[in-house]
Coordinates of C-alpha atoms and ligand atoms in Angstrom, one line a residue:
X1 CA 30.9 44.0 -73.9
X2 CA 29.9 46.3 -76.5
X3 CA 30.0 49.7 -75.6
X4 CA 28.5 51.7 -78.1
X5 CA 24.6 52.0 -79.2
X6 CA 22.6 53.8 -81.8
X7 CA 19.4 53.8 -80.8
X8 CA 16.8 54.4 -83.6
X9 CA 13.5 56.1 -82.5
X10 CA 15.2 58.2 -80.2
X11 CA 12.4 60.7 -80.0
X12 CA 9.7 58.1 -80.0
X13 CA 7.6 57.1 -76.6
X14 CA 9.2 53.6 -75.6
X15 CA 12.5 55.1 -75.8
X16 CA 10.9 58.1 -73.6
X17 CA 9.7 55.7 -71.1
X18 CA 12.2 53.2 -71.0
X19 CA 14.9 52.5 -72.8
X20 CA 16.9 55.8 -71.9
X21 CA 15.6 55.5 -68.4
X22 CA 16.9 51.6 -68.7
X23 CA 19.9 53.5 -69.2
X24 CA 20.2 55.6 -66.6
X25 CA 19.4 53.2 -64.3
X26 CA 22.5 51.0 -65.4
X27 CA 24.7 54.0 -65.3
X28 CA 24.0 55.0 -62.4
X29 CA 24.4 51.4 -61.2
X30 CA 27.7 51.1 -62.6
X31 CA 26.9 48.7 -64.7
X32 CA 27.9 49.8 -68.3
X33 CA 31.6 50.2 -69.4
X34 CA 33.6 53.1 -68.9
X35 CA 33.6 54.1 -72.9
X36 CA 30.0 54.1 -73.2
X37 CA 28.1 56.2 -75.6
X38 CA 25.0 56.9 -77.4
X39 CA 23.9 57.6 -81.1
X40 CA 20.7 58.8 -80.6
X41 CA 18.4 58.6 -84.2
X42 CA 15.4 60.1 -85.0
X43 CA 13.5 62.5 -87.8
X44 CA 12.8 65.6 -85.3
X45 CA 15.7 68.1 -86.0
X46 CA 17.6 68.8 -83.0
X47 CA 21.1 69.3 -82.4
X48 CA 23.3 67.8 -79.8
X49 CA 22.5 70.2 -76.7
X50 CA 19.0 70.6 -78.2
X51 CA 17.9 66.7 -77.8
X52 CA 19.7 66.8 -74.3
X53 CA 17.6 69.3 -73.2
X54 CA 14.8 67.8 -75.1
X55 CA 15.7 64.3 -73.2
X56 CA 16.1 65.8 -69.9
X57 CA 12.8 67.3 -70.1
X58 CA 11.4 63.8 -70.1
X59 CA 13.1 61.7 -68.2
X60 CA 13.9 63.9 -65.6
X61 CA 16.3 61.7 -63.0
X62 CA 14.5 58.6 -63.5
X63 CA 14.4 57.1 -60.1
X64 CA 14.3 60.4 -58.6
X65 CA 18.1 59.9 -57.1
X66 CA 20.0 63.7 -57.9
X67 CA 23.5 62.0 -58.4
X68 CA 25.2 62.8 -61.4
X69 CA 24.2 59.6 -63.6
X70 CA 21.3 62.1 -65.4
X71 CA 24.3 64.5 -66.7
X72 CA 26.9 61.8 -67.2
X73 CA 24.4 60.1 -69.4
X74 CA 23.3 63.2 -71.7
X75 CA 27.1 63.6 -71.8
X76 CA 27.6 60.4 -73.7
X77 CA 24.7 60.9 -76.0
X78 CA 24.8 62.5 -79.3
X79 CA 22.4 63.5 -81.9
X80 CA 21.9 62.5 -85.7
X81 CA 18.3 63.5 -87.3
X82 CA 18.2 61.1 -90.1
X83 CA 15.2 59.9 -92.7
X84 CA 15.8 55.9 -93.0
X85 CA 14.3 55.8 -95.9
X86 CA 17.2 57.9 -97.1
X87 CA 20.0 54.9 -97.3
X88 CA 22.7 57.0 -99.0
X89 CA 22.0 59.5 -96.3
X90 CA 22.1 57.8 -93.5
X91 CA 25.0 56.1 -94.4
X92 CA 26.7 59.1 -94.6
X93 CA 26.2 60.3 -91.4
X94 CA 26.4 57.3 -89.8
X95 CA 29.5 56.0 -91.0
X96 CA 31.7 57.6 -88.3
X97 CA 30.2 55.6 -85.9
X98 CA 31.4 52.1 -87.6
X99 CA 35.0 52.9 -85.6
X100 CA 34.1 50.9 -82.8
X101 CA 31.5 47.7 -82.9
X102 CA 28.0 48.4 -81.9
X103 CA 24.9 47.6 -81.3
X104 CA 22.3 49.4 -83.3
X105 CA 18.8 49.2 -81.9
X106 CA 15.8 50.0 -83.8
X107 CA 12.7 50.9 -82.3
X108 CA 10.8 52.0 -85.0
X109 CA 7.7 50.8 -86.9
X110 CA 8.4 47.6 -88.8
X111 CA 7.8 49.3 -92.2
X112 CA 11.5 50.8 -91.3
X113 CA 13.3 47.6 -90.8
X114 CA 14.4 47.4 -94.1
X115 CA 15.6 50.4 -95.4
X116 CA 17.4 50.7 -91.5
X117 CA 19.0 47.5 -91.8
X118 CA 20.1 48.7 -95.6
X119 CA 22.0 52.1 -94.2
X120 CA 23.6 50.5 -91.3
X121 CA 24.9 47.6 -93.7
X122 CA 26.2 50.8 -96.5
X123 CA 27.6 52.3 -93.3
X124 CA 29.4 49.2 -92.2
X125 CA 27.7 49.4 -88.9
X126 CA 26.6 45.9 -89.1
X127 CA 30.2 44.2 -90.2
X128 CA 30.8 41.9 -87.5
X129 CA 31.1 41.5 -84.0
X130 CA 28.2 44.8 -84.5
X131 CA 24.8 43.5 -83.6
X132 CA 21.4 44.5 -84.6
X133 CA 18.3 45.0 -81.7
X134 CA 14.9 44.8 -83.1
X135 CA 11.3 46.2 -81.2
X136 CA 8.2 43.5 -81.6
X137 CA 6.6 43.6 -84.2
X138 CA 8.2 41.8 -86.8
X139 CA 5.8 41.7 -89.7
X140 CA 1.9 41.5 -89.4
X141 CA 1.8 37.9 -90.6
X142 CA 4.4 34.6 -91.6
X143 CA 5.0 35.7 -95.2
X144 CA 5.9 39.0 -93.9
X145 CA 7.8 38.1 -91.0
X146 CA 10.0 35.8 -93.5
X147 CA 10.6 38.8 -96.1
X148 CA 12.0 41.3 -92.6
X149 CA 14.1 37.9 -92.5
X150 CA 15.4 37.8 -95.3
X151 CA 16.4 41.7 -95.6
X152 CA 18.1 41.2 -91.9
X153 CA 19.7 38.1 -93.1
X154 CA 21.5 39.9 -96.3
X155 CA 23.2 41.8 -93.8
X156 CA 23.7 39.8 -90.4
X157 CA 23.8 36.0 -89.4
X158 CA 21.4 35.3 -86.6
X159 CA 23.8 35.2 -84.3
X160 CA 23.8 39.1 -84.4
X161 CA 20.3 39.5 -84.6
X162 CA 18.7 40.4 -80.8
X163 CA 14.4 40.0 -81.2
X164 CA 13.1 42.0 -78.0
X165 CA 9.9 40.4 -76.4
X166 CA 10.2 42.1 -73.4
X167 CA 8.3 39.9 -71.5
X168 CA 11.2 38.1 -71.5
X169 CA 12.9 40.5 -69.7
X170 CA 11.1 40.3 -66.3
X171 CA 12.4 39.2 -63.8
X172 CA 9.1 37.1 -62.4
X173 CA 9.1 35.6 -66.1
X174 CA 12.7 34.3 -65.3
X175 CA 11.5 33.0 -62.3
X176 CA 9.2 31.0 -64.2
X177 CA 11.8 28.8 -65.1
X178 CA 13.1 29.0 -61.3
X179 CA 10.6 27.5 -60.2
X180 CA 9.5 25.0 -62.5
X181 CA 13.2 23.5 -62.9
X182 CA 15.0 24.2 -59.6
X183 CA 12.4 22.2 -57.8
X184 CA 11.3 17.9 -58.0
X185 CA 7.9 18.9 -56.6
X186 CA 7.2 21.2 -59.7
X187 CA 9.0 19.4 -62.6
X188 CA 7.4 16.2 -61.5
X189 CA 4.1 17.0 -61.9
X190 CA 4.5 19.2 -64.8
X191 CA 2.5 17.3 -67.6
X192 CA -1.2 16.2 -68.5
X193 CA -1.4 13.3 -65.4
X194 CA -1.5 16.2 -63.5
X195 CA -2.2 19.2 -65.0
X196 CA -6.2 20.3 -65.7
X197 CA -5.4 23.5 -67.5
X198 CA -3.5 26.6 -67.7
X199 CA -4.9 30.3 -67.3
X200 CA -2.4 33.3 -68.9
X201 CA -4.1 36.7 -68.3
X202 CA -2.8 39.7 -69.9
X203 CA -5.3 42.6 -68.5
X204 CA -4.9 46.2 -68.7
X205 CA -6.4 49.2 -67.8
X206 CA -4.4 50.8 -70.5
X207 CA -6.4 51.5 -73.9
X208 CA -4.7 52.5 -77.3
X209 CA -4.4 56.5 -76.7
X210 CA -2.1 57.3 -78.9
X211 CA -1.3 54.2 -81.2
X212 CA -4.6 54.0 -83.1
X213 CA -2.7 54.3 -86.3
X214 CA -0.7 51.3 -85.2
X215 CA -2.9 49.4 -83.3
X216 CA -5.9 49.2 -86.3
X217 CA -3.7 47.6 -88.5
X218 CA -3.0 44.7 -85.8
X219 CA -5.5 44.3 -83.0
X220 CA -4.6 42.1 -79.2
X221 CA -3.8 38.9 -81.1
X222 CA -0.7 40.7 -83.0
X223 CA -0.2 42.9 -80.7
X224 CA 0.3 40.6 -78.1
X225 CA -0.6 37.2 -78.2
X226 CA 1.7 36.4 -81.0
X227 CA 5.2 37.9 -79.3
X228 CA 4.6 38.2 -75.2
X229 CA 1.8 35.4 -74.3
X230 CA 3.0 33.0 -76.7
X231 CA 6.6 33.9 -75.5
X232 CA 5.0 33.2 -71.7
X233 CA 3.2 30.0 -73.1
X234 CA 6.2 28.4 -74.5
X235 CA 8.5 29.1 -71.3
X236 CA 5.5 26.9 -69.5
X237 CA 5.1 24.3 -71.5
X238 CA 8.5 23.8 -72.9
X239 CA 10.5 20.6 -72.7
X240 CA 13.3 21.1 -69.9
X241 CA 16.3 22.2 -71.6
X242 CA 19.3 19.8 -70.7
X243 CA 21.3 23.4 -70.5
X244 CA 20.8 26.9 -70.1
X245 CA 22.4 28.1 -73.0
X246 CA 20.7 30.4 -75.5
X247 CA 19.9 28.2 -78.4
X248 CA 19.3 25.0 -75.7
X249 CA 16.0 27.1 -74.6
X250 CA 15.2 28.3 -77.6
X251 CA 14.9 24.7 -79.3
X252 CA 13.0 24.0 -76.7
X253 CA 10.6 26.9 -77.0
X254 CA 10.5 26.7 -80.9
X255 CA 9.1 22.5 -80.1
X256 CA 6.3 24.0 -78.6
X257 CA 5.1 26.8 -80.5
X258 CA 5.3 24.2 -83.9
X259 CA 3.3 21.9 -81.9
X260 CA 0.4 24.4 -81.3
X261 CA -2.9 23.2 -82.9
X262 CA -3.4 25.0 -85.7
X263 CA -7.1 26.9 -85.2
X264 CA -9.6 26.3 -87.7
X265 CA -12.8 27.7 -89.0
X266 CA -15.0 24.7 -87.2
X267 CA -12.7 25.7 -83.9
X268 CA -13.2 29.4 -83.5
X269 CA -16.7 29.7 -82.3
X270 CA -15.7 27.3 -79.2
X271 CA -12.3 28.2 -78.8
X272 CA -11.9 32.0 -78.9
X273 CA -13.5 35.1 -78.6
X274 CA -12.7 38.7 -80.0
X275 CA -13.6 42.3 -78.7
X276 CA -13.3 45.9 -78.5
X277 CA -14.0 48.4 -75.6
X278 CA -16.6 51.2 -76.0
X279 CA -17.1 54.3 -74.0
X280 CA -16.6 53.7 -70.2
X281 CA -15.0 54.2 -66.8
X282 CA -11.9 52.9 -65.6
X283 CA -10.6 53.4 -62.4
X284 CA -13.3 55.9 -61.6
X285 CA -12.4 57.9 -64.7
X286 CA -14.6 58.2 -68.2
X287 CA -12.9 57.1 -71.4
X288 CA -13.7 57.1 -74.8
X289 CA -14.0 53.6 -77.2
X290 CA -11.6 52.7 -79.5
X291 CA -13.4 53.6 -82.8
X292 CA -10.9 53.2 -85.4
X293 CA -12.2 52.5 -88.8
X294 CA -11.2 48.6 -88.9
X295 CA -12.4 45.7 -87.8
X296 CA -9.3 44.7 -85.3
X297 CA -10.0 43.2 -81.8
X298 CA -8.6 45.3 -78.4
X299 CA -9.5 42.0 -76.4
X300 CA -8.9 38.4 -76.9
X301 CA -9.7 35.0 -75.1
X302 CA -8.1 31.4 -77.3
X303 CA -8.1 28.4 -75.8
X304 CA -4.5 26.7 -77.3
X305 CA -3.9 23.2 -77.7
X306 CA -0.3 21.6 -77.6
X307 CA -0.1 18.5 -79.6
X308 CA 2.4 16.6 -77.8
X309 CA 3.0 13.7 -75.2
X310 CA 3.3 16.5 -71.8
X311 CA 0.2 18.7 -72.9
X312 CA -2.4 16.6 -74.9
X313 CA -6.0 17.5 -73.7
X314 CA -4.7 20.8 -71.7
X315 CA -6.5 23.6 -72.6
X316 CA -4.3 26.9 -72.3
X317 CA -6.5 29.8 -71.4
X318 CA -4.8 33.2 -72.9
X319 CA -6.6 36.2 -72.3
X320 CA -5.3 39.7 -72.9
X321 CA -7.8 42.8 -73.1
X322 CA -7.3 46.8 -73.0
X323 CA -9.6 48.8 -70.7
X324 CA -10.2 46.3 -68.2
X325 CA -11.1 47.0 -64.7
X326 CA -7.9 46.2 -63.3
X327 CA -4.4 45.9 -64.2
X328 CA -3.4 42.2 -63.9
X329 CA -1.0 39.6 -65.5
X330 CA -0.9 36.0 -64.3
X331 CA -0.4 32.6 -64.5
X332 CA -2.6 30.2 -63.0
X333 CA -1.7 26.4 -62.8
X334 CA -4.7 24.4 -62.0
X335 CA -3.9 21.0 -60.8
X336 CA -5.7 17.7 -61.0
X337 CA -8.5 16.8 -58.0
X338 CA -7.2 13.9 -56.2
X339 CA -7.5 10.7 -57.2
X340 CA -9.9 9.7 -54.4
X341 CA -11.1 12.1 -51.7
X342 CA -11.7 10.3 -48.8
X343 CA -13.4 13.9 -47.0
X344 CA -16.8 14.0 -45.5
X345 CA -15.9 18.2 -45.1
X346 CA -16.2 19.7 -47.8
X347 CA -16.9 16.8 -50.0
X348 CA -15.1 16.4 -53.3
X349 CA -17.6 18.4 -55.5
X350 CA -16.3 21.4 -52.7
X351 CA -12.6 20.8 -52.3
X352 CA -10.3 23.0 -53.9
X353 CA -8.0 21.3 -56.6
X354 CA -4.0 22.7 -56.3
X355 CA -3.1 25.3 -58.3
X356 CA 0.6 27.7 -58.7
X357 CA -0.3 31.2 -59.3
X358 CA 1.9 33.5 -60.3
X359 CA 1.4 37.3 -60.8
X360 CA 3.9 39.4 -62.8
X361 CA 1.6 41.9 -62.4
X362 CA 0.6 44.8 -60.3
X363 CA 2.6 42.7 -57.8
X364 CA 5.0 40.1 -58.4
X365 CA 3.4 37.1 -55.7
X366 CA 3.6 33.6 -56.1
X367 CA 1.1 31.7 -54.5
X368 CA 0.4 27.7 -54.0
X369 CA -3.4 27.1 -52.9
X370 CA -3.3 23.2 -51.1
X371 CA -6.1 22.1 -49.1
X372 CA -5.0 21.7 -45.0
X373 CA -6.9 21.1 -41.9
X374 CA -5.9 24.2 -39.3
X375 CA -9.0 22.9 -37.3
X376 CA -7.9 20.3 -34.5
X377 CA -8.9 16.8 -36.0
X378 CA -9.4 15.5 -32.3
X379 CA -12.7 17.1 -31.8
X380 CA -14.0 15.2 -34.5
X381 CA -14.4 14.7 -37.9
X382 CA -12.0 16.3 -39.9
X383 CA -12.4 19.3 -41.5
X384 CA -10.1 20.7 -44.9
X385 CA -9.9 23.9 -45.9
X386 CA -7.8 25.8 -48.8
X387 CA -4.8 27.4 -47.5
X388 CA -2.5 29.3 -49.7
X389 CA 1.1 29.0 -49.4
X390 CA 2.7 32.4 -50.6
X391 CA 6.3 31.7 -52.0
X392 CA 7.2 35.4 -52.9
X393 CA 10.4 36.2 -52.0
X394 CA 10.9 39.8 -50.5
X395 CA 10.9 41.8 -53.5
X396 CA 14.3 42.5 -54.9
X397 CA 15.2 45.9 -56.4
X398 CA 12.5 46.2 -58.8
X399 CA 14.1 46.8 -62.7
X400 CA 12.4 48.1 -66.1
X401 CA 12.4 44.6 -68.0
X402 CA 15.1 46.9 -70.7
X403 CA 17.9 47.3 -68.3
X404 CA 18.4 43.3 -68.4
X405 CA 17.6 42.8 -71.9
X406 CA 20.4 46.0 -73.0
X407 CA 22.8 44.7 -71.1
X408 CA 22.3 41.6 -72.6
X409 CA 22.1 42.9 -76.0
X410 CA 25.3 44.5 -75.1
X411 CA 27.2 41.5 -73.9
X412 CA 26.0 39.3 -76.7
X413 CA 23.4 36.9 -74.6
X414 CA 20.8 35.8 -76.8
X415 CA 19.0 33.7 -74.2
X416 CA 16.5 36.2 -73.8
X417 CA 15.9 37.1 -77.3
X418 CA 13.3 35.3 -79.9
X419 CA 15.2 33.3 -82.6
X420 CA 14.1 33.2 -86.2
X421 CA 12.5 30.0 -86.3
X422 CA 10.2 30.9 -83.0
X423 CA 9.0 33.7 -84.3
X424 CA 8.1 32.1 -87.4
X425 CA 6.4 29.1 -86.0
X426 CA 4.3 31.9 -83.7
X427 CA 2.7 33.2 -86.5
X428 CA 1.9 30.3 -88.3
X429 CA -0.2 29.8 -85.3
X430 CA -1.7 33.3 -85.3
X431 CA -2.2 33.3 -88.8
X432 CA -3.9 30.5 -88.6
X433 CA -6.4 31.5 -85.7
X434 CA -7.1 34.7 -88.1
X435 CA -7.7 32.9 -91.5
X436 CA -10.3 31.0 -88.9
X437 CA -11.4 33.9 -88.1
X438 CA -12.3 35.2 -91.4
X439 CA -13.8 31.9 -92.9
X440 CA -16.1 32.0 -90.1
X441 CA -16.9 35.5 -90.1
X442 CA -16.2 35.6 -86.3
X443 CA -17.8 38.9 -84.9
X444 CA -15.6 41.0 -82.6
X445 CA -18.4 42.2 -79.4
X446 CA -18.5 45.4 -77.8
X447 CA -17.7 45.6 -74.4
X448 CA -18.0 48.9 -72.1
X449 CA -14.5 49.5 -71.4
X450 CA -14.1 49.3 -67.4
X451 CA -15.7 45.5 -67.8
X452 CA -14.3 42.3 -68.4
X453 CA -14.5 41.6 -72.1
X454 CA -17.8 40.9 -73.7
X455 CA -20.3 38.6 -72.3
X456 CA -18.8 35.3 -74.4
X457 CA -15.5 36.1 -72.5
X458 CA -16.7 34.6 -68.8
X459 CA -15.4 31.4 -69.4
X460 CA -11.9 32.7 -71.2
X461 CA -11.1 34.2 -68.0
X462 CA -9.3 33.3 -64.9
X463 CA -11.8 33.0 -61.8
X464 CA -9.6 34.9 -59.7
X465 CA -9.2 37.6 -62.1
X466 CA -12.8 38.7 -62.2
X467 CA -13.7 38.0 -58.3
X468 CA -15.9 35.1 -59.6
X469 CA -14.4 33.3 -56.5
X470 CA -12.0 31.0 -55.7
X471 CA -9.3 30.2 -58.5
Ligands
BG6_501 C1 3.5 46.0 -75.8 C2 2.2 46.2 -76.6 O1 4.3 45.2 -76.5 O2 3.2 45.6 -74.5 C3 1.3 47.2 -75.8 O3 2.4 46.7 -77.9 C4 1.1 46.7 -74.4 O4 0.0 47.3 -76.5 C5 2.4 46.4 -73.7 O5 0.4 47.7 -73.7 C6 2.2 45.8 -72.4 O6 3.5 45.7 -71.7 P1 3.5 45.6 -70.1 O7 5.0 45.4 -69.8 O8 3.0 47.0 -69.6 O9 2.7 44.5 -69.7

């Protein structure tokens, strides 16, 4: 295991809220080797005591446990304010830190990539066994995704490179794969013969405080539908992997996102729907609309075709929307009705198909709806009703999604990480829904934030999520 980092975008917010609290958490968990220590990058100027203090500040002690694992993990932090764009610079100061192989994480705006991955090269920080982390997103389309590629790829193999989608890192997303291939019942019936459609809901109450610089330039279908719901989509739809080694699931995964119908300009108005959250309330409180000056989407609903033997005619339902009424991530499963319903009560137009729903989000529930008779069948005719079956386990100790994936990153498992040719085939998808997008001059719809999307939306979105009844 690797035991030193450099973590780029130090001072920035996702390493505020969780990477350095991802940290503490192993720490204090014992979980990182003895030697461990941290390079921590960024352009504020600070010194060594001054960023601790700075760091403490903000993270405080995590967990709210006063042991020791706060201190013992400022001690093992130090402090270099460096401009990336500065290559002789940077690897000047960074050179000292080539004495023991690393892993140098950068989470930093994509424009940074290259001239990071340049200075870490100069400083022989990237020589190998050193490994190289990268933050979503990579590029804002294919032909830019490729040229990130090919900077990364002057300096690294893949086999060094570590794409975070931390959706990836959850542990109800892992349990995805738990439950679809540790079990006959599931794997069996895992295909179009039985399978109506799939829901994947993304919902937040969250709106784009804060990133509007960011966020105009990408919109919800970069920002995630390309990385995190595709990621989701692909674990659900892939092939079983004959093992579970890193590249074994990623093959799999990279089969499915290539057979993704592309969209098209004659698909769009049917298949997906784009908007963007005015003024509102949410959660009894006002907010303001996103009104950045371009034309970019803070709520999408596609409908995603697979083009293979398991998944043709399965419509794939992906919703994901800031400002929504409630916080919400799921995946729904809607089974086939039976074959022949043989029910006077309720008849088949009122019986409740199967379906597997999982939430990642708020809560982490499973839930399998079946249709039973609790009623006693001897007093007449029988009568079914839908029962749900909840399969969640009793909650384990609940981890930020970065504590896996650094320890990973750390030990060298890429199983969790996106591989080259995945994210490529991702945005040839997405690239292809916004050229559709474009050619028809698809409009993106207010909607108040606090509601559900626009109007078009309703029949993007999961029944369930929007207490339009029964799933
Ligand atoms: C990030 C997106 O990748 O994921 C954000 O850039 C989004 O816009 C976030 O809010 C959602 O992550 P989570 O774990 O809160 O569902």
């Amino acid at each position: 295991m690797h035991d030193s980092l450099l973590l780029f975008g130090a001072t920035g917010d996702l390493a505020q809220r969780y990477l350095f609290p991802s940290l503490l958490h192993l720490l204090r968990d014992r979980l990182l080797p003895a030697d461990f220590r941290v390079v921590a990058i960024g352009r504020s100027e600070h010194d060594d005591e001054g960023f601790r203090a700075w760091l403490r500040e903000r993270i405080g002690n995590g967990d709210g446990r006063n042991d020791g694992a706060l201190d013992d993990l400022l001690r093992r932090i130090v402090y270099r304010s460096i401009d990336l764009n500065d290559i002789d610079g940077m690897a000047a100061t960074l050179a000292p830190f080539a004495d023991r192989p690393s892993v140098s994480y950068l989470s930093t705006p994509p424009n940074l990539f290259e001239p990071a991955c340049l200075g870490l090269k100069a400083a022989g920080l990237l020589a190998p066994p050193s490994r190289l982390v990268l933050e979503k997103p990579i590029g804002h389309d294919l032909p830019s995704a490729r040229e990130i590629d090919a900077t990364l790829k002057s300096a690294l193999d893949e086999s060094r490179i570590f794409r975070i989608d931390h959706y990836l890192g959850k542990a109800p997303v892992q349990n995805l794969l738990a439950l679809r291939m540790g079990n006959t019942l599931f794997e069996a019936v895992w295909q179009h013969r039985w399978i109506e459609s799939v829901d994947i809901m993304v919902a937040e109450t969250a709106g784009v405080d804060g990133r509007e610089g960011y966020y105009a330039g990408y919109g919800a279908l970069r920002d995630m539908v390309q990385n995190h719901m595709l990621q989701l989509l692909a674990l659900i739809a892939m092939e079983p992997p004959a093992a579970l080694d890193a590249d074994s699931i990623r093959d799999e995964k990279r089969k499915v996102l290539r057979a993704l119908r592309p969209m098209t300009a004659a698909d769009v108005g049917v298949d997906s729907v784009r908007g963007r959250y005015t003024a509102g309330v949410v959660e009894g409180k006002a907010v303001k609309g996103f009104t950045a000056d371009s034309a970019v989407e803070t709520f999408v609903g596609l409908r995603a075709w697979i083009d293979n033997w398991r998944w043709a005619g399965v419509p794939f339902r992906l919703v994901t929307g800031k400002r929504m009424p409630s916080r919400n991530t799921e995946v729904i499963v809607h089974f086939k009705p039976v074959t022949h319903w043989v029910f006077d009560r309720p008849d088949q137009a009122h019986a409740q198909p199967n379906y597997l729903r999982m939430r990642l989000q708020p809560e982490e529930t499973i839930e399998l709806g079946l249709m039973g008779s609790l009623a006693a069948p001897e007093w007449g005719a029988t009568e079914l009703q839908p029962m749900s079956l909840d399969l969640a386990m009793l909650p384990p100790k609940r981890r930020i999604a970065y504590e896996r994936l650094m320890i990973d990153a750390l030990k060298g498992d890429q199983t969790l990480f996106v591989r080259d040719d995945e994210v490529e085939a991702a945005w040839r998808w997405i690239d292809s829904v916004s050229a559709a997008w474009q050619q028809a001059g698809t409009p993106v719809q207010d909607y108040p934030a606090g509601s559900w999307g626009p109007a078009a939306a309703a029949p993007f979105l999961p029944r369930t999520a929007t207490g339009q009844g029964p799933i």
